[in-house]
Coordinates of C-alpha atoms and ligand atoms in Angstrom, one line a residue:
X939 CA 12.0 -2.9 -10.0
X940 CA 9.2 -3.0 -13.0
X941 CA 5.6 -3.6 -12.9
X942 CA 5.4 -7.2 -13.8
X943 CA 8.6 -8.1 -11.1
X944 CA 6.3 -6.4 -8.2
X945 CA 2.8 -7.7 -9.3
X946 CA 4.2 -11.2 -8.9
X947 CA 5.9 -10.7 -6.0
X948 CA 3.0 -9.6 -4.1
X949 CA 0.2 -11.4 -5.9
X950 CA 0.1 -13.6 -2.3
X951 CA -1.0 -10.8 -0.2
X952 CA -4.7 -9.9 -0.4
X953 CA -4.3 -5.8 -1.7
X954 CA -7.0 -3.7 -2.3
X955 CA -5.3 -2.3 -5.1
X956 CA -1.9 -1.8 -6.6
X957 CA -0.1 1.3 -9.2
X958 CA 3.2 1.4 -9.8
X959 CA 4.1 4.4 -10.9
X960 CA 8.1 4.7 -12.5
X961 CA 8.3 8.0 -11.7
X962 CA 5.6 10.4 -9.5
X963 CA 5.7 13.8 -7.4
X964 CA 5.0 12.0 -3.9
X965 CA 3.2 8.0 -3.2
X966 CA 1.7 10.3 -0.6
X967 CA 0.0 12.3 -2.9
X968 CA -1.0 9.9 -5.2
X969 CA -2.5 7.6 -2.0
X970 CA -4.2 10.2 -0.9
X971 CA -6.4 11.5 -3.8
X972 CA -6.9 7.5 -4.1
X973 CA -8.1 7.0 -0.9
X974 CA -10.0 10.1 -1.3
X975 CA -11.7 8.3 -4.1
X976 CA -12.8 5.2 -2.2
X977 CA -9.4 3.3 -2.4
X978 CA -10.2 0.0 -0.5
X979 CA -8.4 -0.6 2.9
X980 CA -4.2 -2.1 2.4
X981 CA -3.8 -0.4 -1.0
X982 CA -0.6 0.2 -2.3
X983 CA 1.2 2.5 -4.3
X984 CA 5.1 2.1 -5.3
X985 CA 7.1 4.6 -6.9
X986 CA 10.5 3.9 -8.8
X987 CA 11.2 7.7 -8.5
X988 CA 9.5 10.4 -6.3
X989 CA 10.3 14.1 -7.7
X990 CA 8.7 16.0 -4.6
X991 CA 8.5 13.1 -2.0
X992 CA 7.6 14.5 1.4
X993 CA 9.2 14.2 5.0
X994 CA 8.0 15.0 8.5
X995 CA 7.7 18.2 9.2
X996 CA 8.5 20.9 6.3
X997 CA 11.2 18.4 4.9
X998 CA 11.6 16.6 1.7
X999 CA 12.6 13.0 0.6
X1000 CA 15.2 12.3 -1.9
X1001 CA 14.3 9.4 -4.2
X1002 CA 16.2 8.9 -7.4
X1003 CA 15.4 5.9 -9.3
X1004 CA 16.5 2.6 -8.5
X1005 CA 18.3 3.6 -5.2
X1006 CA 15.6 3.4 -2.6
X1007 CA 11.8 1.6 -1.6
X1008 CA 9.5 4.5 -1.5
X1009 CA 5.9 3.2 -1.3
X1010 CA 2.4 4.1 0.7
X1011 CA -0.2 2.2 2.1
X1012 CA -3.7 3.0 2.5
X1013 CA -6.0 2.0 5.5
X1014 CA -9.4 2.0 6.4
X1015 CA -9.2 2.0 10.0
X1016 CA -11.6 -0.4 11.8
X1017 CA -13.5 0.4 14.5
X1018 CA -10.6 -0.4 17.1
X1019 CA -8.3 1.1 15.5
X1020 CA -9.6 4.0 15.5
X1021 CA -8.3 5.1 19.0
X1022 CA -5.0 4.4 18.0
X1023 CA -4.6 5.6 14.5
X1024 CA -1.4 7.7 15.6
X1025 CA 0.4 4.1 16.2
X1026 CA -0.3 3.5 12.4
X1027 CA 3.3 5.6 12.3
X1028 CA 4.9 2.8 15.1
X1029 CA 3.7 0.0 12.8
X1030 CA 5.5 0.7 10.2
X1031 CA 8.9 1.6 12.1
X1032 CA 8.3 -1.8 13.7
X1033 CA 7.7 -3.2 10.4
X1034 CA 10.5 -2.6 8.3
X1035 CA 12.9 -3.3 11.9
X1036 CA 11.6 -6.4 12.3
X1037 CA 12.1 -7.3 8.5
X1038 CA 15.6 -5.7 9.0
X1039 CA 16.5 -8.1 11.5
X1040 CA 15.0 -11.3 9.9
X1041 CA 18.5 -10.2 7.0
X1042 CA 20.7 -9.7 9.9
X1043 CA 21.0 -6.2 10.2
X1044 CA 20.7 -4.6 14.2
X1045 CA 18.3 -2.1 13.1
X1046 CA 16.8 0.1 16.0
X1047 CA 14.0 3.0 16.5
X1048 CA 14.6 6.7 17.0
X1049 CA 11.5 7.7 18.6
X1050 CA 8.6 7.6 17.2
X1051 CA 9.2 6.1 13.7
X1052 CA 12.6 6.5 12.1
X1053 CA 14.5 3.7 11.9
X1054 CA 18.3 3.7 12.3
X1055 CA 21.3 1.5 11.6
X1056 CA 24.4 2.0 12.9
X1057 CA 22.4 5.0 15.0
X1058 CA 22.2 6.7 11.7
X1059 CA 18.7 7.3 9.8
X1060 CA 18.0 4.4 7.5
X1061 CA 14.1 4.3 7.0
X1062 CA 11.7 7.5 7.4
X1063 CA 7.7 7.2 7.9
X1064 CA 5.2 9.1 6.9
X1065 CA 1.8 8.6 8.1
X1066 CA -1.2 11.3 7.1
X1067 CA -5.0 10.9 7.4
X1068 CA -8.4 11.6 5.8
X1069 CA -10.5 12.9 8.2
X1070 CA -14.6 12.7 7.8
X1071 CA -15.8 15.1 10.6
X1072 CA -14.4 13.5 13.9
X1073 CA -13.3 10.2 12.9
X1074 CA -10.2 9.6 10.7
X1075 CA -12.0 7.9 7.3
X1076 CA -8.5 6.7 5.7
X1077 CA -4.7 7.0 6.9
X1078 CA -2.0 6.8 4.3
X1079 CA 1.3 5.2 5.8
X1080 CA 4.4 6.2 3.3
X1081 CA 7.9 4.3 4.1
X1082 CA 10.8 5.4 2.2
X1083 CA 13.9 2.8 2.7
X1084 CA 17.3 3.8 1.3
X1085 CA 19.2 1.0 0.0
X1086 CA 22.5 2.1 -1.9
X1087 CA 24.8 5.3 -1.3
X1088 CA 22.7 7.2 -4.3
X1089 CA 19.7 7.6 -2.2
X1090 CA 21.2 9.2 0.3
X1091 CA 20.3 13.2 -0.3
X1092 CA 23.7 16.0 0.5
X1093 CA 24.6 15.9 3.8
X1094 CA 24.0 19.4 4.1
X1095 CA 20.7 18.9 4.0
X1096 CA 20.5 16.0 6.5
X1097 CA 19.2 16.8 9.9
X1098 CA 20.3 13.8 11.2
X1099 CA 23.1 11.1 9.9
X1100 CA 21.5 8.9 7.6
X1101 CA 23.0 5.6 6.1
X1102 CA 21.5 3.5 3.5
X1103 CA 20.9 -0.7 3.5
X1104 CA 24.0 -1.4 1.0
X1105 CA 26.5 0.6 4.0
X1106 CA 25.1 -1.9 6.4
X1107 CA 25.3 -5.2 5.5
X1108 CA 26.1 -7.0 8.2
X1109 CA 29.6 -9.1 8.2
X1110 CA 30.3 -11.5 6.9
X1111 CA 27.5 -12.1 4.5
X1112 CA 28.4 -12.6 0.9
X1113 CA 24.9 -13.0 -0.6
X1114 CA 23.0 -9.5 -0.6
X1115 CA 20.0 -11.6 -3.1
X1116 CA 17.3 -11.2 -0.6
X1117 CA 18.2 -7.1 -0.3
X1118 CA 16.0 -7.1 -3.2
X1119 CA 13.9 -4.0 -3.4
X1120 CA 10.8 -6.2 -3.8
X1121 CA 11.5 -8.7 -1.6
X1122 CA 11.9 -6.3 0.8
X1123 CA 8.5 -4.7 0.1
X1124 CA 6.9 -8.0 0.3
X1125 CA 8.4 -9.0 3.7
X1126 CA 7.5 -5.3 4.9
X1127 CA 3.7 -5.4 4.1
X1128 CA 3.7 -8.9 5.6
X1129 CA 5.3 -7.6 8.7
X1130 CA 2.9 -4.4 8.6
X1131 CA -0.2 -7.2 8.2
X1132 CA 1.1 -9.2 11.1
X1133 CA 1.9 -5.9 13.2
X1134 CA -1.7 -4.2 12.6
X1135 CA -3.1 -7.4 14.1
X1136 CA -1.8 -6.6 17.4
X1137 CA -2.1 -3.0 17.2
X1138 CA -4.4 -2.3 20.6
X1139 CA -2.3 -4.6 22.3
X1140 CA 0.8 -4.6 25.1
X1141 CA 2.6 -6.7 23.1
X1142 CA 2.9 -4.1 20.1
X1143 CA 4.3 -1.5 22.4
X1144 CA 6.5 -4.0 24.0
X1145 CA 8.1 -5.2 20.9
X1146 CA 8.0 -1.4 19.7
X1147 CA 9.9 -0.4 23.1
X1148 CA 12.4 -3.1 22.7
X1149 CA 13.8 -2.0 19.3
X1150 CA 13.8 2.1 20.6
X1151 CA 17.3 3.4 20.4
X1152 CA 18.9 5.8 22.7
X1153 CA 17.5 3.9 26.1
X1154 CA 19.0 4.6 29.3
X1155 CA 20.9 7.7 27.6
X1156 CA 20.7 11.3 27.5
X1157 CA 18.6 12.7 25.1
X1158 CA 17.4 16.2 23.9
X1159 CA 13.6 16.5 23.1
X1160 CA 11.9 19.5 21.5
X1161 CA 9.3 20.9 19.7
X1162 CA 9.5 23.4 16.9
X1163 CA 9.4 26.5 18.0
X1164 CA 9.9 25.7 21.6
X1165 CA 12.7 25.2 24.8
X1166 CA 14.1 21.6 24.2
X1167 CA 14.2 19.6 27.4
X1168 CA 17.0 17.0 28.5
X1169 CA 16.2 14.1 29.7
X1170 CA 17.3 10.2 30.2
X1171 CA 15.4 8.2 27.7
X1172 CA 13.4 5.2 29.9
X1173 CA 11.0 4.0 27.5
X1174 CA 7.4 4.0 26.4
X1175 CA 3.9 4.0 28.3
X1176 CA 1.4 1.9 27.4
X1177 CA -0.3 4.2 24.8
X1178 CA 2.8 4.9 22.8
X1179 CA 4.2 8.3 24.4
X1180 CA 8.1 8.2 25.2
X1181 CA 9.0 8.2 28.6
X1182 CA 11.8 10.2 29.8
X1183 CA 13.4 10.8 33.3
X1184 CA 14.7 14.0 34.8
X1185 CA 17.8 14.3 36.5
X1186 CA 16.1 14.0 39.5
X1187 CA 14.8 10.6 38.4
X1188 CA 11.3 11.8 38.0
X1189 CA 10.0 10.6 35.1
X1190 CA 7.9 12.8 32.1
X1191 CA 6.4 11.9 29.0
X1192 CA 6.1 12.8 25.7
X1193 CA 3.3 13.0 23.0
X1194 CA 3.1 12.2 19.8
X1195 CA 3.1 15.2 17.0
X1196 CA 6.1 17.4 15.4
X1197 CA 8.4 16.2 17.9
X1198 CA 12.2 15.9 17.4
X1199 CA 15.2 13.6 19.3
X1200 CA 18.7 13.7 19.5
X1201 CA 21.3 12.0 21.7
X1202 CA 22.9 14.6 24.0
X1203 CA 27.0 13.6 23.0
Ligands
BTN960 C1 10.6 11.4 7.4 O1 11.4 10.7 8.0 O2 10.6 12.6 7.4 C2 9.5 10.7 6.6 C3 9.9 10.3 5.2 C4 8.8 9.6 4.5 C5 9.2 9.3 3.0 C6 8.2 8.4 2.3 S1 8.8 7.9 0.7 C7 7.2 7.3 0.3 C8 6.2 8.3 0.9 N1 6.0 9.4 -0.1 C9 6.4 10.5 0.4 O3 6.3 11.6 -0.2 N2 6.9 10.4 1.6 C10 6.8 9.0 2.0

């Protein structure tokens, strides 16, 4: 991907500002000192290489160049949104699954926001906001995508299987043209623009419910630090927590923060 390549691509979509940096620390980073300097609501910043990018949680995120989409958005929230800002995660899980799907692929969400194919880790999101008092002034939402083998980090350090787009590609298609990195990214904001629409609305957790992975199974739930619970995975209530079921068929939710899921095999 260069400059030029990703300007045109995206000169369609109303931004409220665009860097492309070839190589940079973290997108997060650099979104967030730009929001914290007035950056205007759906800016973008895309990185060719991120040399400390950040995960959930105390963890990293691999990118070396040319092997992965690594890219943050920044938001304003408006008014309504701001009772939902921690869907802002969701969006862009549903996002990049519904873009996933459009090519083919049967991509599905590990709850709340990574995106799996093959029910291995695919897409991680990163969502982190600006808060002014009580009210969240700007939310940075960073998506990193792997798409060949090469972005994929040791497996030693992979708490969770991860694949990458290139592994995936759904048989028997021959053309992989639209795989694009900044194709991709195009579809993806589109997606995240059509998505944020319908935020506050049923139909966002419906169509986020629909793509979770693991329903109707066995899955372990914990926080860290704390006693994991078991429980059968049922789906979501209507403000985004995971519903679960205990073996005795009553069911229990679960909120949104640094909260971890694995299938129970
Ligand atoms: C996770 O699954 O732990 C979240 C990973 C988020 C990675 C993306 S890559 C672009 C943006 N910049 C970062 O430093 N992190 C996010």
């Amino acid at each position: 991907m260069d400059e030029q390549t990703l300007r045109k691509a995206l000169s369609n979509i109303p931004l409220g500002g665009l860097r492309y940096l070839e190589k940079t620390g973290s997108t997060n980073d650099v979104a967030l000192a730009w929001a914290a300097d007035g950056a205007p609501d759906l800016t973008l910043v895309v990185a060719g290489e991120q040399t400390a990018g950040r995960g959930r949680g105390s963890h990293g995120w691999f990118t070396a160049p040319g092997t992965s989409l690594a890219f943050s958005l920044i938001f304003r929230p408006l008014p309504a949104e701001e009772q939902v800002t921690p869907l802002f995660s969701a969006l862009g899980a549903l996002a990049v699954c519904e873009v996933l799907a459009v090519q083919g692929f049967h991509p599905e969400i590990k709850w709340p926001n990574d995106v799996l194919l093959s029910r291995k880790k695919v897409c991680g999101v990163l969502a982190e906001s600006i808060w002014a008092g009580e009210k969240v002034d700007s939310l940075v939402l960073g998506i990193g995508l792997n798409i060949t083998p090469e972005a994929l980090p040791p497996p030693d350090q992979l708490d969770f299987p991860a694949t990458c787009l290139e592994a995936e590609v759904p048989f028997p298609r021959q053309d992989t043209g639209s795989l694009e990195q900044v194709i991709l990214l195009q579809q993806i904001i589109q997606a995240v623009r059509y998505w944020r629409v319908l935020l506050t609305s049923s139909v966002f957790i419906h169509s986020w419910e629909r793509h979770l992975a693991f329903r109707g199974e066995q899955v372990e739930i914990w926080t860290t630090g704390q006693a994991s619970r078991i429980g059968q995975l049922d789906g979501l209530e209507q403000d985004g927590r995971l519903r679960l079921l205990t073996p005795q068929g009553r069911p229990f939710s679960v909120q949104f923060g640094e909260v971890h899921l694995r299938p129970v095999v």
